[in-house]
């Protein structure tokens, strides 16, 4: 039974598990891409509703956790061996292990290793030498980051709740009484984005908050993700068979320019099709200098068409459309997602791992040598996290000195 458990733990910690699982999902993504224009969204929906795929994806954080435990155990055990602790079996802790003749004398090798830049610790029956800085913190942060990342993905897939709402200037923010004061789109090229969005909200209890494109702001336990921009012009419409006229703000998702949206006049056969006219120079949504093209349909027949700037009007054939004012609109997703903090934490850990790995790997790679005499046997061990060729050369020179007769003349 213990052998079975040992094999199960070894298999769970295998570095091949994560690549195999991710390759499967990549192939599944490619297959879905042939049948839909949004393969990632379809893959997430398909995975969310399939218990077998959820269980398969769960193998990734489990594998990361098992590798993390194994990495910590190996690091601590190797450190104890290098410190001279008795009873440590070095098998599996180093890259190379060589059995030396029982008569090999290694006590005098410490001075030579010290001259080559190694820190040396000599004790009865053992000699340890090392140089450079260990990459263990980078590996620890990387594995922990991967565990948090895929735990976050699992939580997002299985527990994410999304409500799509309209955020309108001059109206209360959905789910609260906080007032949306203004929505501003600025053309300010940054590191990743060419524009910035600012949703200014006055709290019901005082104070002011701002929501942007990314990272998502939080509101009453929900993350606010802006999805689409639009406008809500005040429509004042009259027609020959609509003597009382009509007046209402119409929420139109017509950004960027060229995108169409429709608005049905309630209780009538009239339907408008609106489109924002592309501006010359600066973005019309950012400047507020917006002109709308429109077509008016009565049933399926077009009865009127034209264009009018916001703040202006158009008329003809007994029809009149005035646009005296407008408000900016953001269609946003309000999302409850327990995976977001884990994903952001994972991103921070992976960045820290990279910041440790790169300079240490390039400038101070870790190299270790252990000579250990136990029960009449001498074992020489070597391990390098960088500079493998030079370190292997020094290790092989050490072995040649400790067994000079091997391969020589009798």
C-alpha positions as CSV (number, residue, x, y, z in Angstrom):
1,X,0.0,0.0,0.0
2,X,2.8,2.4,0.8
3,X,4.4,1.7,-2.6
4,X,1.1,2.6,-4.3
5,X,0.8,5.8,-2.3
6,X,4.4,6.7,-3.1
7,X,3.8,6.1,-6.8
8,X,0.6,8.2,-6.7
9,X,2.4,11.1,-5.0
10,X,5.3,10.8,-7.5
11,X,2.9,10.8,-10.4
12,X,0.9,13.8,-9.0
13,X,4.2,15.8,-8.7
14,X,5.3,14.9,-12.3
15,X,6.3,18.0,-14.3
16,X,4.5,16.3,-17.3
17,X,1.0,16.6,-15.8
18,X,0.5,20.4,-16.4
19,X,1.8,20.4,-20.0
20,X,-0.4,17.5,-20.9
21,X,-3.6,19.0,-19.4
22,X,-2.9,22.4,-21.1
23,X,-2.1,20.8,-24.4
24,X,-5.5,19.0,-24.2
25,X,-7.3,22.3,-23.6
26,X,-5.4,23.9,-26.4
27,X,-6.4,21.2,-28.8
28,X,-10.0,21.6,-27.6
29,X,-9.8,25.3,-28.2
30,X,-8.5,24.8,-31.7
31,X,-11.4,22.4,-32.4
32,X,-14.0,24.8,-31.1
33,X,-12.4,27.7,-33.1
34,X,-13.6,26.0,-36.3
35,X,-17.2,26.3,-35.3
36,X,-17.5,29.7,-33.6
37,X,-16.1,33.2,-33.8
38,X,-15.6,33.4,-30.1
39,X,-13.7,30.2,-29.3
40,X,-12.4,31.3,-25.9
41,X,-15.9,32.2,-24.6
42,X,-17.3,29.0,-26.0
43,X,-14.5,26.9,-24.4
44,X,-15.2,28.6,-21.0
45,X,-18.9,27.9,-21.3
46,X,-18.3,24.3,-22.4
47,X,-15.8,23.7,-19.5
48,X,-18.1,25.3,-17.0
49,X,-20.9,22.9,-17.7
50,X,-18.7,19.7,-17.9
51,X,-17.7,18.1,-14.6
52,X,-15.1,15.9,-16.3
53,X,-13.3,19.0,-17.8
54,X,-13.5,20.8,-14.5
55,X,-11.9,17.8,-12.8
56,X,-9.2,17.6,-15.5
57,X,-8.4,21.3,-15.1
58,X,-8.2,20.8,-11.3
59,X,-5.2,18.5,-11.9
60,X,-3.1,21.6,-12.8
61,X,-3.2,23.3,-9.3
62,X,-3.0,19.9,-7.6
63,X,0.1,19.1,-9.7
64,X,1.5,22.6,-8.8
65,X,0.9,22.0,-5.1
66,X,2.5,18.6,-5.2
67,X,5.5,19.9,-7.0
68,X,5.7,22.8,-4.5
69,X,5.8,20.4,-1.6
70,X,8.4,18.1,-3.4
71,X,10.5,21.2,-4.2
72,X,10.5,22.4,-0.6
73,X,11.4,19.0,0.7
74,X,14.3,18.5,-1.7
75,X,15.6,22.0,-1.0
76,X,15.5,21.6,2.8
77,X,17.0,18.1,2.6
78,X,19.8,19.2,0.2
79,X,20.5,22.2,2.5
80,X,20.8,19.9,5.5
81,X,23.2,17.6,3.5
82,X,25.4,20.6,2.6
83,X,25.4,21.7,6.2
84,X,26.8,18.4,7.3
85,X,23.8,16.8,9.0
86,X,24.2,13.1,9.6
87,X,22.1,10.4,8.0
88,X,21.0,12.3,4.9
89,X,20.7,10.2,1.7
90,X,21.7,12.5,-1.2
91,X,20.0,10.2,-3.8
92,X,17.8,12.3,-6.1
93,X,18.9,15.6,-4.7
94,X,21.7,16.4,-7.2
95,X,22.2,16.3,-10.9
96,X,25.1,13.9,-10.8
97,X,26.0,11.2,-8.3
98,X,29.3,9.2,-8.6
99,X,30.4,6.3,-6.4
100,X,34.1,6.6,-5.6
101,X,36.5,4.0,-4.3
102,X,36.4,3.5,-0.6
103,X,40.0,4.7,-0.3
104,X,39.3,8.0,-2.0
105,X,40.6,10.8,0.2
106,X,38.8,14.1,-0.3
107,X,39.8,16.0,2.9
108,X,42.4,18.0,1.0
109,X,40.1,19.1,-1.8
110,X,38.5,21.9,0.1
111,X,41.4,24.3,-0.4
112,X,41.3,23.8,-4.2
113,X,37.6,24.4,-4.3
114,X,37.9,27.6,-2.2
115,X,40.5,28.9,-4.7
116,X,37.9,28.4,-7.4
117,X,35.5,30.6,-5.6
118,X,33.4,28.1,-3.7
119,X,32.4,28.4,-0.1
120,X,33.6,25.3,1.6
121,X,32.4,23.4,4.7
122,X,34.4,20.5,5.8
123,X,33.3,18.0,8.5
124,X,34.2,14.5,9.5
125,X,33.3,12.3,6.6
126,X,31.9,15.0,4.3
127,X,33.0,18.0,2.3
128,X,30.5,20.5,0.9
129,X,31.2,23.4,-1.5
130,X,28.9,25.9,-3.1
131,X,28.9,29.2,-4.9
132,X,26.2,31.6,-6.2
133,X,22.6,32.3,-5.1
134,X,19.9,29.6,-5.2
135,X,17.0,29.9,-7.5
136,X,14.7,28.2,-5.0
137,X,12.8,31.4,-4.1
138,X,12.1,31.9,-7.8
139,X,10.8,28.3,-8.2
140,X,8.8,28.6,-5.0
141,X,7.1,31.8,-6.1
142,X,6.5,30.4,-9.6
143,X,4.9,27.2,-8.4
144,X,2.8,29.1,-5.8
145,X,1.8,31.6,-8.5
146,X,0.7,28.7,-10.8
147,X,-1.3,27.1,-8.1
148,X,-3.1,30.4,-7.3
149,X,-3.6,31.2,-11.0
150,X,-5.4,28.0,-11.8
151,X,-7.3,28.0,-8.6
152,X,-8.5,31.4,-9.6
153,X,-9.4,30.1,-13.0
154,X,-11.4,27.2,-11.5
155,X,-13.2,29.5,-9.1
156,X,-14.1,31.9,-11.9
157,X,-15.4,29.1,-14.1
158,X,-17.5,27.5,-11.4
159,X,-18.7,30.4,-9.3
160,X,-18.7,33.5,-11.5
161,X,-21.9,35.5,-11.6
162,X,-22.4,38.3,-14.1
163,X,-25.0,41.0,-14.5
164,X,-24.9,43.3,-17.5
165,X,-26.1,46.7,-16.7
166,X,-26.3,50.2,-18.3
167,X,-24.3,52.9,-16.5
168,X,-25.8,56.3,-17.5
169,X,-24.6,59.8,-16.7
170,X,-27.0,61.5,-14.3
171,X,-28.5,58.3,-13.1
172,X,-27.8,56.1,-10.1
173,X,-25.1,53.4,-10.5
174,X,-26.8,50.0,-10.7
175,X,-27.2,48.2,-7.4
176,X,-26.8,51.4,-5.4
177,X,-27.9,55.0,-4.9
178,X,-24.4,56.4,-5.9
179,X,-24.8,59.0,-8.7
180,X,-22.8,58.7,-11.9
181,X,-21.6,62.3,-12.4
182,X,-19.8,62.0,-15.7
183,X,-18.2,59.5,-18.1
184,X,-15.1,60.8,-19.9
185,X,-13.1,59.1,-22.7
186,X,-9.7,60.6,-23.2
187,X,-7.2,60.1,-25.9
188,X,-4.2,59.5,-23.7
189,X,-1.9,56.8,-25.2
190,X,-0.4,54.7,-22.4
191,X,1.8,51.6,-22.1
192,X,-1.0,49.3,-23.2
193,X,-4.1,51.4,-24.2
194,X,-4.5,54.3,-26.6
195,X,-7.5,55.7,-24.6
196,X,-8.5,56.0,-21.0
197,X,-12.0,55.9,-19.6
198,X,-13.1,57.5,-16.3
199,X,-16.5,56.9,-14.7
200,X,-16.8,59.4,-11.9
201,X,-19.3,58.4,-9.2
202,X,-20.5,60.5,-6.2
203,X,-21.2,58.2,-3.2
204,X,-24.5,58.4,-1.5
205,X,-22.7,59.0,1.8
206,X,-20.3,61.5,0.4
207,X,-17.0,61.3,-1.4
208,X,-16.2,60.4,-5.0
209,X,-15.0,57.3,-6.7
210,X,-13.5,56.6,-10.2
211,X,-13.8,53.5,-12.3
212,X,-11.6,52.9,-15.4
213,X,-11.0,50.2,-18.0
214,X,-8.5,48.2,-16.0
215,X,-7.9,47.0,-13.3
216,X,-11.6,46.6,-12.5
217,X,-13.0,48.6,-9.6
218,X,-15.2,47.1,-7.0
219,X,-18.7,48.1,-6.1
220,X,-20.8,46.4,-3.4
221,X,-18.9,43.2,-3.8
222,X,-19.0,43.3,-7.6
223,X,-16.2,44.0,-10.1
224,X,-17.1,46.6,-12.7
225,X,-15.9,45.7,-16.2
226,X,-16.8,48.3,-18.9
227,X,-17.7,46.5,-22.1
228,X,-19.3,48.9,-24.6
229,X,-19.6,52.6,-25.0
230,X,-22.7,54.4,-26.2
231,X,-24.8,57.5,-25.9
232,X,-28.3,58.3,-24.7
233,X,-29.6,61.2,-26.8
234,X,-32.9,62.8,-25.7
235,X,-35.3,62.0,-28.7
236,X,-38.1,64.5,-29.4
237,X,-39.9,62.9,-32.3
238,X,-43.2,63.9,-34.0
239,X,-44.9,62.3,-37.0
240,X,-48.2,63.1,-38.9
241,X,-49.9,60.1,-37.2
242,X,-48.2,60.8,-33.9
243,X,-49.7,64.2,-32.9
244,X,-48.7,64.0,-29.3
245,X,-45.1,63.4,-30.2
246,X,-42.6,61.3,-28.2
247,X,-39.8,62.3,-25.9
248,X,-37.4,60.0,-24.1
249,X,-33.7,59.2,-23.6
250,X,-32.7,56.4,-26.0
251,X,-29.7,54.2,-25.0
252,X,-27.8,53.5,-28.2
253,X,-24.7,51.3,-28.5
254,X,-23.2,53.0,-31.5
255,X,-19.6,53.3,-30.6
256,X,-17.2,53.1,-32.4
257,X,-18.4,55.2,-35.3
258,X,-20.0,53.1,-38.0
259,X,-21.7,50.8,-35.6
260,X,-25.6,50.7,-35.9
261,X,-28.2,50.4,-33.2
262,X,-32.0,50.5,-33.3
263,X,-34.7,52.2,-31.2
264,X,-38.4,51.3,-31.3
265,X,-40.8,54.1,-30.5
266,X,-43.1,52.5,-27.9
267,X,-46.7,52.0,-29.0
268,X,-46.0,52.9,-32.6
269,X,-44.9,51.3,-35.9
270,X,-41.8,53.6,-36.0
271,X,-38.3,52.4,-35.6
272,X,-35.1,54.4,-35.8
273,X,-31.7,53.0,-37.0
274,X,-28.9,55.2,-35.7
275,X,-25.2,55.4,-36.6
276,X,-22.5,57.7,-35.4
277,X,-20.8,59.7,-38.1
278,X,-17.0,59.3,-38.0
279,X,-15.4,62.6,-37.1
280,X,-12.3,64.2,-38.6
281,X,-9.4,64.4,-36.2
282,X,-10.2,63.7,-32.6
283,X,-12.6,61.0,-31.4
284,X,-16.2,62.4,-31.5
285,X,-17.1,60.4,-28.3
286,X,-14.2,62.1,-26.5
287,X,-15.0,65.6,-27.8
288,X,-18.8,65.4,-27.6
289,X,-19.1,66.7,-31.2
290,X,-21.3,63.9,-32.3
291,X,-23.4,63.7,-35.4
292,X,-26.0,61.0,-35.9
293,X,-27.2,59.5,-39.1
294,X,-30.6,58.0,-38.9
295,X,-33.2,56.1,-40.9
296,X,-36.8,56.0,-39.8
297,X,-38.8,52.9,-40.7
298,X,-42.5,52.5,-40.5
299,X,-43.0,48.8,-40.3
300,X,-40.4,47.7,-42.9
301,X,-40.6,50.7,-45.2
302,X,-38.3,53.7,-44.8
303,X,-40.2,56.9,-44.6
304,X,-37.5,59.4,-43.5
305,X,-33.7,59.7,-43.2
306,X,-31.1,62.3,-42.6
307,X,-28.5,63.4,-40.0
308,X,-28.4,65.8,-37.1
309,X,-25.7,66.8,-34.6
310,X,-26.4,66.3,-31.0
311,X,-28.0,69.6,-29.9
312,X,-29.7,70.0,-33.4
313,X,-32.6,68.7,-35.3
314,X,-33.8,67.4,-38.7
315,X,-37.2,67.5,-40.3
316,X,-39.0,66.6,-43.6
317,X,-42.1,65.0,-44.9
318,X,-44.0,65.9,-41.8
319,X,-41.5,64.2,-39.6
320,X,-39.3,66.0,-37.1
321,X,-36.5,64.7,-34.9
322,X,-34.8,66.9,-32.3
323,X,-31.7,65.9,-30.2
324,X,-31.5,68.7,-27.6
325,X,-29.1,66.9,-25.3
326,X,-27.4,63.6,-24.7
327,X,-25.7,61.6,-22.0
328,X,-22.8,59.2,-22.3
329,X,-23.4,55.5,-21.6
330,X,-21.2,52.6,-20.6
331,X,-22.6,49.0,-20.8
332,X,-20.8,47.3,-18.0
333,X,-20.6,43.8,-16.5
334,X,-21.0,43.7,-12.7
335,X,-19.2,40.5,-11.8
336,X,-19.0,38.5,-8.6
337,X,-15.8,36.4,-9.0
338,X,-13.9,34.9,-6.2
339,X,-11.1,34.0,-8.6
340,X,-10.0,37.6,-9.4
341,X,-8.0,38.1,-6.2
342,X,-6.2,34.8,-6.7
343,X,-5.4,35.6,-10.3
344,X,-4.0,39.1,-9.4
345,X,-2.0,37.5,-6.6
346,X,-0.7,34.9,-9.0
347,X,0.4,37.7,-11.4
348,X,2.3,39.4,-8.7
349,X,4.0,36.2,-7.6
350,X,5.0,35.3,-11.1
351,X,6.5,38.8,-11.6
352,X,8.5,38.5,-8.4
353,X,9.7,35.1,-9.5
354,X,10.9,36.5,-12.8
355,X,12.6,39.4,-11.1
356,X,14.5,36.9,-8.9
357,X,15.2,34.4,-11.6
358,X,16.7,36.6,-14.3
359,X,19.5,38.4,-12.4
360,X,20.4,35.4,-10.3
361,X,20.5,33.0,-13.3
362,X,22.6,35.4,-15.3
363,X,24.9,36.8,-12.6
364,X,25.1,34.4,-9.7
365,X,24.1,30.9,-10.7
366,X,24.1,28.3,-7.9
367,X,26.6,25.5,-8.1
368,X,27.0,22.8,-5.4
369,X,29.4,19.9,-4.8
370,X,29.0,17.3,-2.0
371,X,31.5,14.6,-1.1
372,X,30.0,12.2,1.5
373,X,31.5,9.2,3.1
374,X,29.0,6.8,4.7
375,X,29.3,3.2,5.8
376,X,32.7,2.8,4.0
377,X,31.4,4.3,0.7
378,X,32.2,7.7,-0.8
379,X,29.6,9.5,-2.9
380,X,30.4,12.5,-5.0
381,X,27.4,14.7,-5.9
382,X,27.2,17.7,-8.2
383,X,24.4,20.2,-9.1
384,X,24.3,23.4,-11.0
385,X,21.5,25.9,-11.8
386,X,23.6,27.8,-14.3
387,X,27.1,27.7,-15.7
388,X,26.7,23.9,-16.1
389,X,29.7,23.4,-18.4
390,X,32.3,25.2,-16.3
391,X,30.9,23.6,-13.1
392,X,30.9,20.1,-14.7
393,X,34.5,20.7,-15.7
394,X,35.6,21.5,-12.2
395,X,33.6,18.5,-10.8
396,X,35.2,16.1,-13.3
397,X,38.7,17.5,-12.4
398,X,37.9,16.7,-8.8
399,X,36.8,13.2,-9.6
400,X,40.0,12.7,-11.6
401,X,42.1,13.7,-8.6
402,X,40.1,11.4,-6.3
403,X,40.5,8.3,-8.5
404,X,43.7,8.8,-10.4
405,X,44.3,5.1,-11.0
406,X,41.0,4.6,-12.8
407,X,41.7,4.1,-16.5
408,X,45.5,4.5,-16.0
409,X,48.4,2.1,-16.3
410,X,48.7,-0.7,-13.8
